[in-house]
PDB file of C-alpha atoms and ligand atoms in Angstrom:
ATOM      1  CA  UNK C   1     -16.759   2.034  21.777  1.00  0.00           C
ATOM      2  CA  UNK C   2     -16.379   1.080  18.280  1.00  0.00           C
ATOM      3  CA  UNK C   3     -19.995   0.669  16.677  1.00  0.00           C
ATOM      4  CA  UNK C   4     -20.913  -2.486  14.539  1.00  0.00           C
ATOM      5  CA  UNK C   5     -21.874  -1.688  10.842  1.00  0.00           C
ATOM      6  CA  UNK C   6     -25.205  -3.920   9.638  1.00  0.00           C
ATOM      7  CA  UNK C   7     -26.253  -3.460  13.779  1.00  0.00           C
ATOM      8  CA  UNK C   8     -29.354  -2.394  14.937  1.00  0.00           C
ATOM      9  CA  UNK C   9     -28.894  -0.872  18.302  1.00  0.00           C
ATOM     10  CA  UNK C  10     -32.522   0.079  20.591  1.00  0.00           C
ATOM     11  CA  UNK C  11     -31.046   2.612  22.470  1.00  0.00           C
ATOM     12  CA  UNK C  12     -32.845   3.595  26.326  1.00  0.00           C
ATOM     13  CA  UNK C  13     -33.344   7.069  26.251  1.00  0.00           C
ATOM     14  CA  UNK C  14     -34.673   9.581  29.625  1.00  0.00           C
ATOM     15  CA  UNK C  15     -37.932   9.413  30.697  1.00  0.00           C
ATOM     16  CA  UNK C  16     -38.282  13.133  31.664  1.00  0.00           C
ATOM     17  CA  UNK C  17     -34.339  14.418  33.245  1.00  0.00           C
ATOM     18  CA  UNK C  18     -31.864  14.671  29.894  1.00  0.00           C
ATOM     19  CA  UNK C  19     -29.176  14.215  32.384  1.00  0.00           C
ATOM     20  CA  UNK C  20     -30.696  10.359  32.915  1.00  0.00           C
ATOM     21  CA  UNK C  21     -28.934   8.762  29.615  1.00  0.00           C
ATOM     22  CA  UNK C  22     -25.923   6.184  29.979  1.00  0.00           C
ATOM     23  CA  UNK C  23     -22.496   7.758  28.501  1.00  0.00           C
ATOM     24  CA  UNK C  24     -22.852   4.702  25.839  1.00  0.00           C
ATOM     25  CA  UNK C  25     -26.196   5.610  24.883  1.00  0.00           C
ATOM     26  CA  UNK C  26     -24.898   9.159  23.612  1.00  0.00           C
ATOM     27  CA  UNK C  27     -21.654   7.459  21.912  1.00  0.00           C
ATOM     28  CA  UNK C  28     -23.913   5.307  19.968  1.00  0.00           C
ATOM     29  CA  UNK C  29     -26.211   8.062  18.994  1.00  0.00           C
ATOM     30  CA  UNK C  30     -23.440  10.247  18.009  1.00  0.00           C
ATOM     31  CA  UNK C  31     -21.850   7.188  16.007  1.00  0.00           C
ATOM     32  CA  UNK C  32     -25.095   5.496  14.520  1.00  0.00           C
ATOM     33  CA  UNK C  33     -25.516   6.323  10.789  1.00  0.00           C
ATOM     34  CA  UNK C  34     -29.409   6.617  11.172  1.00  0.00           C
ATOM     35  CA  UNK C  35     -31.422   7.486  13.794  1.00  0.00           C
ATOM     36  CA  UNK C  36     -34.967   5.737  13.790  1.00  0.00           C
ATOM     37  CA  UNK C  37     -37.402   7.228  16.087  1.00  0.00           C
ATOM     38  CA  UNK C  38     -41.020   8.541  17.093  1.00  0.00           C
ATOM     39  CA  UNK C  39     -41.145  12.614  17.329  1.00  0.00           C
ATOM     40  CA  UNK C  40     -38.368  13.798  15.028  1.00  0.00           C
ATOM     41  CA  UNK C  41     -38.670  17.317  17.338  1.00  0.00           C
ATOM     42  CA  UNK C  42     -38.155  15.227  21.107  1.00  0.00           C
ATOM     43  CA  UNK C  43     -35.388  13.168  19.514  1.00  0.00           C
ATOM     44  CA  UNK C  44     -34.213  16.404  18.082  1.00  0.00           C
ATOM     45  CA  UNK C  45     -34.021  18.509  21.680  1.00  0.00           C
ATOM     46  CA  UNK C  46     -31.547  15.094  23.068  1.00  0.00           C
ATOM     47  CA  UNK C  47     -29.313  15.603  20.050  1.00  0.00           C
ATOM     48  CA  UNK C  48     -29.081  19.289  20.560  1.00  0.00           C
ATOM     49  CA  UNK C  49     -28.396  18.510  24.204  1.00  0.00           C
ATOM     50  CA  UNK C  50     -25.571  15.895  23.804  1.00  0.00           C
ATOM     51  CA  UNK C  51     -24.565  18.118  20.613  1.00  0.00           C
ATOM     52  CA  UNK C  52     -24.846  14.927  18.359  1.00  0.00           C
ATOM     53  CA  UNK C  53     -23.947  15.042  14.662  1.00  0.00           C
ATOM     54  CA  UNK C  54     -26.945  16.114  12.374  1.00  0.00           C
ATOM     55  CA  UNK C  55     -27.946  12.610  10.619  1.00  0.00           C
ATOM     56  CA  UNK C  56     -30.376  11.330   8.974  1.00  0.00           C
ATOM     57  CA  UNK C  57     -33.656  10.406  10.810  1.00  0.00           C
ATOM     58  CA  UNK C  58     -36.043   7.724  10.148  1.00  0.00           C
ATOM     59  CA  UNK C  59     -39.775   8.280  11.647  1.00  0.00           C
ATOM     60  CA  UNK C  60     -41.465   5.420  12.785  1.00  0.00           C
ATOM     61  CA  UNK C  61     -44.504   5.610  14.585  1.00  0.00           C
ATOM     62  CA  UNK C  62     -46.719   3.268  16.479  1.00  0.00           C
ATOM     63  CA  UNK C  63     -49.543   1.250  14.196  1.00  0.00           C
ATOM     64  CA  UNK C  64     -47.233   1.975  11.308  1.00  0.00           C
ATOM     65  CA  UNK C  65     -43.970   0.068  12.197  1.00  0.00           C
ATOM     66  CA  UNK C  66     -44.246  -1.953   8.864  1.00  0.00           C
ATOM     67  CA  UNK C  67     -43.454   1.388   7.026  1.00  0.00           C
ATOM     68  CA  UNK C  68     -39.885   1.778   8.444  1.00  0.00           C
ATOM     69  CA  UNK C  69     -38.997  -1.686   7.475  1.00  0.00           C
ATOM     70  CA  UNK C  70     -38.477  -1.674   4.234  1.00  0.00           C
ATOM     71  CA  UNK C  71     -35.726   1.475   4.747  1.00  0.00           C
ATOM     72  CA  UNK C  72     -34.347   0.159   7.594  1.00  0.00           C
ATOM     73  CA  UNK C  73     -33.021  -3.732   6.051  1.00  0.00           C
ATOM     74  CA  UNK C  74     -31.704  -1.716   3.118  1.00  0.00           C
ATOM     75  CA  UNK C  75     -29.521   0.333   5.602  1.00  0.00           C
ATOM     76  CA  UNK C  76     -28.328  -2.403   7.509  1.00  0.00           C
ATOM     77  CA  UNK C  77     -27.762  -4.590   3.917  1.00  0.00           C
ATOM     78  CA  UNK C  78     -25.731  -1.756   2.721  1.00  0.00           C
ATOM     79  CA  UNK C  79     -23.906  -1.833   5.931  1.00  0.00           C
ATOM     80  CA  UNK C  80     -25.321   1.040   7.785  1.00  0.00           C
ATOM     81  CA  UNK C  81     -25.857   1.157  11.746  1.00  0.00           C
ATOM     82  CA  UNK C  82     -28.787   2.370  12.915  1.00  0.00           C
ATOM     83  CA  UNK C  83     -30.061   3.416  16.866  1.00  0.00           C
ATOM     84  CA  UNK C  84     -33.415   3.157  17.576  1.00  0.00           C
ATOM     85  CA  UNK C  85     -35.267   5.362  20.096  1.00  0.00           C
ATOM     86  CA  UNK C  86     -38.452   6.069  21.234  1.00  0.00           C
ATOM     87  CA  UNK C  87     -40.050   9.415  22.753  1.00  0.00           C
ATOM     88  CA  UNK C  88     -39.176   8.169  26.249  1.00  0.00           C
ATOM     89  CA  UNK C  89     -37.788   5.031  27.804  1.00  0.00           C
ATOM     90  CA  UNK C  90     -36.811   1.800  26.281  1.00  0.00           C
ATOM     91  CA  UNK C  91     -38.167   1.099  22.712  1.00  0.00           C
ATOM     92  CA  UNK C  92     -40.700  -1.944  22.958  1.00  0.00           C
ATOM     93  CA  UNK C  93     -41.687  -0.959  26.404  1.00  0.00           C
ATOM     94  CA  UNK C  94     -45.239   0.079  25.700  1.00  0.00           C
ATOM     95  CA  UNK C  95     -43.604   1.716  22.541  1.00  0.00           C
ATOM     96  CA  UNK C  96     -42.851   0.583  18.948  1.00  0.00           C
ATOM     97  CA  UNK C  97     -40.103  -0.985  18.170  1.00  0.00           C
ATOM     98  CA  UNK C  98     -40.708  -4.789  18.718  1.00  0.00           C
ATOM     99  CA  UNK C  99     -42.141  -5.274  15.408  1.00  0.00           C
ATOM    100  CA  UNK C 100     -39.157  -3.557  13.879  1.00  0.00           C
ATOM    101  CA  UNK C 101     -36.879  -5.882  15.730  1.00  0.00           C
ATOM    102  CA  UNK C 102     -38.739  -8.938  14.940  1.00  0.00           C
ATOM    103  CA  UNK C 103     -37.879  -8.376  11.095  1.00  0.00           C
ATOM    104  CA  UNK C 104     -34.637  -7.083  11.330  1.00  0.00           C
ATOM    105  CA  UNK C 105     -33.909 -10.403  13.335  1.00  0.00           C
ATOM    106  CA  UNK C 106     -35.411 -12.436  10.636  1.00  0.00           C
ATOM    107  CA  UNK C 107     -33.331 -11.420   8.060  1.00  0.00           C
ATOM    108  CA  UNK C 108     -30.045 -12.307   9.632  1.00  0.00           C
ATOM    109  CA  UNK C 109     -29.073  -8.619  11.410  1.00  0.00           C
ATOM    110  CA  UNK C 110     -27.790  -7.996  14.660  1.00  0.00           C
ATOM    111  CA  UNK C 111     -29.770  -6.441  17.321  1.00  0.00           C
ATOM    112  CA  UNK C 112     -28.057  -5.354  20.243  1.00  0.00           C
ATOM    113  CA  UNK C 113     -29.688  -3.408  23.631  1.00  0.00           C
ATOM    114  CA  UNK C 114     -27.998  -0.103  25.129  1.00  0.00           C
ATOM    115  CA  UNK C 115     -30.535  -0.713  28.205  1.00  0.00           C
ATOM    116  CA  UNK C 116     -31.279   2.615  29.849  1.00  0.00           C
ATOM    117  CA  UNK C 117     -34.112   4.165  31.637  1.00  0.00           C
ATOM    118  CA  UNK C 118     -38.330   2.518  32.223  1.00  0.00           C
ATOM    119  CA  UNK C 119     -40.875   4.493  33.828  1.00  0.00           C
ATOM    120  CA  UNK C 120     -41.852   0.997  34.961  1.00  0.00           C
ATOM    121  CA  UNK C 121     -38.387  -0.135  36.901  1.00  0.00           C
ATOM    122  CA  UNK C 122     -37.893   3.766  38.126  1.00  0.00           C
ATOM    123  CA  UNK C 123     -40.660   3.439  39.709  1.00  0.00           C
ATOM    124  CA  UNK C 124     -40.249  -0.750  41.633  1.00  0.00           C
ATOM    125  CA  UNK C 125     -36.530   0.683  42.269  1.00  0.00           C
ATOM    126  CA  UNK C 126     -38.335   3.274  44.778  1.00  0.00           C
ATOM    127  CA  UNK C 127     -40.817   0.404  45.951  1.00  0.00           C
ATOM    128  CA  UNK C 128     -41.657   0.499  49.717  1.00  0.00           C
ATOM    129  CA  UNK C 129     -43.822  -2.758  48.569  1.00  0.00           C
ATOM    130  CA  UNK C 130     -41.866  -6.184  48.291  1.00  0.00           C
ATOM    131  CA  UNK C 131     -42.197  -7.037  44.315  1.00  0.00           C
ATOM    132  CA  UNK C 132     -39.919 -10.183  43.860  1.00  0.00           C
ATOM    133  CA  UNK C 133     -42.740 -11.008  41.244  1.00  0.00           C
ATOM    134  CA  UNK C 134     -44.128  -8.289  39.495  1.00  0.00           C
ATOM    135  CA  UNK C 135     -46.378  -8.462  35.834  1.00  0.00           C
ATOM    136  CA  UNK C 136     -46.121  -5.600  33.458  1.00  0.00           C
ATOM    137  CA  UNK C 137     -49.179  -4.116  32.041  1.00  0.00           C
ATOM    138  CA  UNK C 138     -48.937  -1.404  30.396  1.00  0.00           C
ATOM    139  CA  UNK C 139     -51.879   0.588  29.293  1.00  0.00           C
ATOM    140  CA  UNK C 140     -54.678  -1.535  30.165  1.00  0.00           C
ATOM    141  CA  UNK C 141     -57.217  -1.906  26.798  1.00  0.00           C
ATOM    142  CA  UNK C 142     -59.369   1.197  26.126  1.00  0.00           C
ATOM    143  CA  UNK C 143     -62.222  -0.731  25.543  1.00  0.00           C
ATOM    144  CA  UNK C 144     -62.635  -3.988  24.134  1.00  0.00           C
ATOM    145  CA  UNK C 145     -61.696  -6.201  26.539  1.00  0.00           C
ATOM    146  CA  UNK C 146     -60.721  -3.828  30.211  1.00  0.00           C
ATOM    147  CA  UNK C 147     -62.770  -5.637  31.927  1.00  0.00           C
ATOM    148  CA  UNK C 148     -61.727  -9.290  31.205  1.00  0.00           C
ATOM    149  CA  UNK C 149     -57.968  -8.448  31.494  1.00  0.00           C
ATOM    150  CA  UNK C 150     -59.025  -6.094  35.014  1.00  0.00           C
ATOM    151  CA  UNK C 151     -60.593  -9.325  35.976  1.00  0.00           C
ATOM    152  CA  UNK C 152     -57.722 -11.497  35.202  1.00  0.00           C
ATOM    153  CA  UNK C 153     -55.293  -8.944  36.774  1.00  0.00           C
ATOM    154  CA  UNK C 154     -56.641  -8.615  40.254  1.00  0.00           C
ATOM    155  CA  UNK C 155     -56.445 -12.427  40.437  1.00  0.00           C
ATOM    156  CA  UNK C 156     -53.013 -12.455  40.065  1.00  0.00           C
ATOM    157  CA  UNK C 157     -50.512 -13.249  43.293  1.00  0.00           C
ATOM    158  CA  UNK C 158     -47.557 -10.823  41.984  1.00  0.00           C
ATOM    159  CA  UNK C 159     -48.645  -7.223  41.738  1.00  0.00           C
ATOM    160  CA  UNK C 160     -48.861  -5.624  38.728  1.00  0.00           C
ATOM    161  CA  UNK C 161     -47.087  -2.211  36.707  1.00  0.00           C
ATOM    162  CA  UNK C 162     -49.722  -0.540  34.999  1.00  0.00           C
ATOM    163  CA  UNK C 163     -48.523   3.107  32.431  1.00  0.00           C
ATOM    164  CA  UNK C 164     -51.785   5.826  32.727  1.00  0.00           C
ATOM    165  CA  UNK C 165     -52.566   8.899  31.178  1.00  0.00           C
ATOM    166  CA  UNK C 166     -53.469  12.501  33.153  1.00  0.00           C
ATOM    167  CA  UNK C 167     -57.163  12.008  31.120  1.00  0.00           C
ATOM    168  CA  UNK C 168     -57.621   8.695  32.602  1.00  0.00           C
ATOM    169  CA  UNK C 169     -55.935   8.480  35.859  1.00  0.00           C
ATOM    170  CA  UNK C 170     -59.112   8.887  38.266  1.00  0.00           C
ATOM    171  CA  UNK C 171     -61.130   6.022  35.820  1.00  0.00           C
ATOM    172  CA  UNK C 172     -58.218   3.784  36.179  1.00  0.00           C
ATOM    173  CA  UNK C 173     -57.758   4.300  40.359  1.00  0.00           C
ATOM    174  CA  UNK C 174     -61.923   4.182  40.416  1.00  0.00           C
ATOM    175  CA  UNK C 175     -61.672   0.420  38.885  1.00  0.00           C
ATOM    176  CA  UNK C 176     -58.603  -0.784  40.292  1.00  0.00           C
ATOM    177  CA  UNK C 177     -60.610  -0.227  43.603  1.00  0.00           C
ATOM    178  CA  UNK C 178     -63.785  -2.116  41.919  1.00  0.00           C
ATOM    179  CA  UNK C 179     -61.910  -4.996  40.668  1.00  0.00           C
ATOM    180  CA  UNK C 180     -59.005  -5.327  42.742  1.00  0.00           C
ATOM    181  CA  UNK C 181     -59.903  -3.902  46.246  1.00  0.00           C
ATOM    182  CA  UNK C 182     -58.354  -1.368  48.717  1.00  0.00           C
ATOM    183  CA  UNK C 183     -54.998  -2.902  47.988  1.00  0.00           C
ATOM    184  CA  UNK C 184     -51.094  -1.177  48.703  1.00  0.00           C
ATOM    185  CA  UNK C 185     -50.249   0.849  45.889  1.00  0.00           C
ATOM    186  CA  UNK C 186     -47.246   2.951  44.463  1.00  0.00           C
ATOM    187  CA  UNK C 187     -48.196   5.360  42.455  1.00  0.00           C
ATOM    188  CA  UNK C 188     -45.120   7.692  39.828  1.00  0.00           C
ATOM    189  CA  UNK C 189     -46.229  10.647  38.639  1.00  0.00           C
ATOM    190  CA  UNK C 190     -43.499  12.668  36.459  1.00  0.00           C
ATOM    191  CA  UNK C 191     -41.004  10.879  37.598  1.00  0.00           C
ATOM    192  CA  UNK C 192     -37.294  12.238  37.552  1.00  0.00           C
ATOM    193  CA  UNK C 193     -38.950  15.774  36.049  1.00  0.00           C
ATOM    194  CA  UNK C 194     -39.882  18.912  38.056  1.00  0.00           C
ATOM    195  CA  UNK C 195     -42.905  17.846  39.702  1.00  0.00           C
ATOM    196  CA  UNK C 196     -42.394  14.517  40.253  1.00  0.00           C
ATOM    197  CA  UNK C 197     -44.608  13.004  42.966  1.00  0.00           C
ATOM    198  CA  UNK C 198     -44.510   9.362  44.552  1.00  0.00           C
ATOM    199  CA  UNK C 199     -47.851   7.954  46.580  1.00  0.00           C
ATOM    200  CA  UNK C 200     -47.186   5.429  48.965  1.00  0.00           C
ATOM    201  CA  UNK C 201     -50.065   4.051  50.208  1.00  0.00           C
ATOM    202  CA  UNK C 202     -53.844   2.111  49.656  1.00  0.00           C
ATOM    203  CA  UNK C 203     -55.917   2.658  46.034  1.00  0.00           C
ATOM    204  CA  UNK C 204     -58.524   5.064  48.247  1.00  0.00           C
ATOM    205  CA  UNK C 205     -55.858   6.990  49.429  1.00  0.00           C
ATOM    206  CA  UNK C 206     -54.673   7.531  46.111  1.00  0.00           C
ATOM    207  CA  UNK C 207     -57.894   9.054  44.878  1.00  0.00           C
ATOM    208  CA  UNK C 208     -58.045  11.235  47.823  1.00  0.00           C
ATOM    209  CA  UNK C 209     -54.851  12.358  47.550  1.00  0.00           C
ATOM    210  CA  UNK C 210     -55.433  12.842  43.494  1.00  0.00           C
ATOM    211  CA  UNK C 211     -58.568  14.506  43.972  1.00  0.00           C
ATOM    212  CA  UNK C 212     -57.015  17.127  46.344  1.00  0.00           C
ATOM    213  CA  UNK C 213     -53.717  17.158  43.768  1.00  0.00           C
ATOM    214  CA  UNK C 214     -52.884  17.838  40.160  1.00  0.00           C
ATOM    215  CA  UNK C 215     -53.273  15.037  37.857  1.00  0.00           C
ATOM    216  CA  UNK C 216     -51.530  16.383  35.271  1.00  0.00           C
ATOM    217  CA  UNK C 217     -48.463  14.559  33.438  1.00  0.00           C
ATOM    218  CA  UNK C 218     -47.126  10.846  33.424  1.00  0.00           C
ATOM    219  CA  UNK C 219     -48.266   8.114  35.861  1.00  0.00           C
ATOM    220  CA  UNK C 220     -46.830   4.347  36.009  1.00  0.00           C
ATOM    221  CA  UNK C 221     -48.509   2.582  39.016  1.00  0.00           C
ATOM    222  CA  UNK C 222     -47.673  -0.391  40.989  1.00  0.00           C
ATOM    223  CA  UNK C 223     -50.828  -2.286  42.847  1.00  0.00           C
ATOM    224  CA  UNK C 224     -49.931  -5.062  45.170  1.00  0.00           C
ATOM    225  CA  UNK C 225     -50.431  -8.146  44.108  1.00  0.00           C
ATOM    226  CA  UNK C 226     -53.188 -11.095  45.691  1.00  0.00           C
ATOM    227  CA  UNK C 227     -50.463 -12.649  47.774  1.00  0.00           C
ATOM    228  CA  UNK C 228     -46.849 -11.840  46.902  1.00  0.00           C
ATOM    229  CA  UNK C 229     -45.146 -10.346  49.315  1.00  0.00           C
TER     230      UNK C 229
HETATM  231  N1  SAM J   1     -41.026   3.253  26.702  1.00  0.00           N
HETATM  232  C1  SAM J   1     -41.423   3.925  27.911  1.00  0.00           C
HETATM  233  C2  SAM J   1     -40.763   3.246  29.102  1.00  0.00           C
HETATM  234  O1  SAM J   1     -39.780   2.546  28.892  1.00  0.00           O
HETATM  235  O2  SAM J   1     -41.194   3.442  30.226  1.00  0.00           O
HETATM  236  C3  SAM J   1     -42.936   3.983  28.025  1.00  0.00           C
HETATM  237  C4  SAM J   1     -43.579   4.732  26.889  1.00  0.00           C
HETATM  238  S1  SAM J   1     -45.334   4.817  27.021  1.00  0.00           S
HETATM  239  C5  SAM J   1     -45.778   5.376  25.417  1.00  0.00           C
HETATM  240  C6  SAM J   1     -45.587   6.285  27.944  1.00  0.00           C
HETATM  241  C7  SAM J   1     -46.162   5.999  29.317  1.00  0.00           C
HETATM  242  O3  SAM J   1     -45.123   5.601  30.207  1.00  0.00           O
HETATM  243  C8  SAM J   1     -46.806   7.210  29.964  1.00  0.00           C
HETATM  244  O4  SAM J   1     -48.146   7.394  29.555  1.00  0.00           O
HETATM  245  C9  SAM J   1     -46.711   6.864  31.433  1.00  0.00           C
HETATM  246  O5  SAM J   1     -47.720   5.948  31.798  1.00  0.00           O
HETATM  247  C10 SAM J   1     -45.349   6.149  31.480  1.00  0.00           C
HETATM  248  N2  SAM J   1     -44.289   7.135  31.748  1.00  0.00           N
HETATM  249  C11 SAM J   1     -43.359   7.584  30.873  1.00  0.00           C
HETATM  250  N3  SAM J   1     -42.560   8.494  31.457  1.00  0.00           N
HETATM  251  C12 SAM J   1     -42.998   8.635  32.719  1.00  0.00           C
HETATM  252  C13 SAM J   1     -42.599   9.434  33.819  1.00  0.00           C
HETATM  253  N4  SAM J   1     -41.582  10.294  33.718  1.00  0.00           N
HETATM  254  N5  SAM J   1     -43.272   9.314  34.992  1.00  0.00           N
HETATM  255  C14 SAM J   1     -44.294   8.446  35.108  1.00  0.00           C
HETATM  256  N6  SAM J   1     -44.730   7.660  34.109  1.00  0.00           N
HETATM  257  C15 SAM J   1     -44.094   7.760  32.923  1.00  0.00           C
END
C-alpha cells in the first residue's frame, strides 16, 4: 500500500485482543510519519507488538482536541501523513477525533478511514436480537440531562447501543429498567479479552446475573428497541 503524503488516515485499532487489527491498519502505522493518539503508553504496547518504527507521537486527548490542531495542519501542509488512533476502537466513536477531522477537512486535506474494530458492532455482530435499526448512544450524560435523553430513548422503535463503565454498570441496568421496562437485552462485557462475557437475556436478568458476577471491565449494551424487530 503506498501511503498518501498531506493524508490524514483514522486508523481502527483492537478493542482488547492485539491480534484484532486489519493487516492495512499496521502498514499504515508503520508508514505514517506521525502518529496522533490518546495514551502515548497503550499506543506504545501496539507498536511494540507489530514492531512499528519509533516516530514521532502527537497526544491528543479528549476536551482538548483544539490543541493538536494547530501541529497537525502544519504536518499535513508540509506534506506529512499522519494516522490517528484512539486508546481502543475507531477514533470518533465515543472518542476524540471528530473535531480533529472536522478542521483538517476544512482546510482542504484528505481524510481517509482504515475501518477496524467497535465495541458497539462486536457486540450487534453476536446479536441473538433482530437490530435492522439500531441508535448509538454512547455514554448516556452524567448528569445534566440523563433523564430527558433516558426518556427520549426508551421511546424509540429501534433499540439502542449504549458504552458503560464497571463504576456505573448496576445505576445504568437499575434505570434502563425504570425508564425503559423489562425489555431483551445484550449485554458485552470485555469483549474479545480474557474474560469476556455476553448476557443474553431481559434488563432484570441482567442485574441478577451482575449482582451474582464481576462487574469489572468494559460493557457496551444493546436494549431492544419499542417495536423493531
Ligand atoms: N472508540 C471505541 C469504539 O470504537 O468502540 C469506544 C471508546 S469509549 C472511550 C470506551 C467504551 O467503549 C468503554 O467504556 C466501553 O463502554 C466500550 N468498550 C470498549 N472496549 C470494550 C470491550 N472490549 N468490551 C466491551 N465494551 C467496550
Amino acid at each position: 500500500m503506498e501511503i498518501k503524503p498531506s493524508t490524514l488516515y483514522i486508523v481502527g485499532t483492537p478493542i482488547g485482543n492485539l491480534e484484532d487489527i486489519s493487516y492495512r491498519a499496521v502498514q499504515v502505522l508503520k508508514d505514517a510519519d506521525v502518529i496522533v493518539c490518546e495514551d502515548t503508553r497503550v499506543t506504545g504496547i501496539l507498536m511494540a507488538r507489530y514492531e512499528i518504527p519509533k516516530k514521532p507521537l502527537l497526544p491528543h486527548y479528549k476536551n482538548r482536541e483544539a490543541d493538536t490542531i494547530g501541529p497537525v495542519l502544519k504536518h499535513l501542509q508540509e506534506g506529512r501523513s499522519i494516522a490517528l488512533v484512539s486508546d481502543a476502537g475507531t477514533p470518533g466513536i465515543s472518542d476524540p477525533g471528530c473535531f480533529l477531522v472536522s478542521e483538517v477537512v476544512r482546510a482542504g486535506f484528505t481524510v481517509e478511514p482504515i475501518p477496524g474494530p467497535s465495541a458497539a458492532t462486536a457486540l450487534l455482530s453476536v446479536s441473538h436480537i433482530p437490530n435492522t435499526h439500531f441508535y448509538f448512544e454512547g455514554f448516556l450524560p452524567h448528569k445534566k440531562g440523563r433523564q430527558t435523553r433516558l426518556k427520549f430513548l426508551a421511546d424509540m422503535d429501534c433499540g439502542v447501543v449504549f458504552y458503560e463503565s464497571t463504576h456505573r454498570i448496576m445505576k445504568f441496568l437499575a434505570e434502563i429498567l425504570e425508564y425503559f421496562g423489562d425489555r431483551k437485552i445484550l449485554l458485552g462485557r470485555e469483549l474479545t479479552k480474557l474474560h469476556e462475557t455476553v448476557f443474553r437475556g431481559t434488563v432484570s436478568g441482567a442485574i441478577a446475573f451482575f449482582e451474582e458476577h464481576s462487574q469489572k471491565g468494559e460493557f457496551v449494551i444493546y436494549i431492544h428497541g419499542k417495536i423493531d424487530s
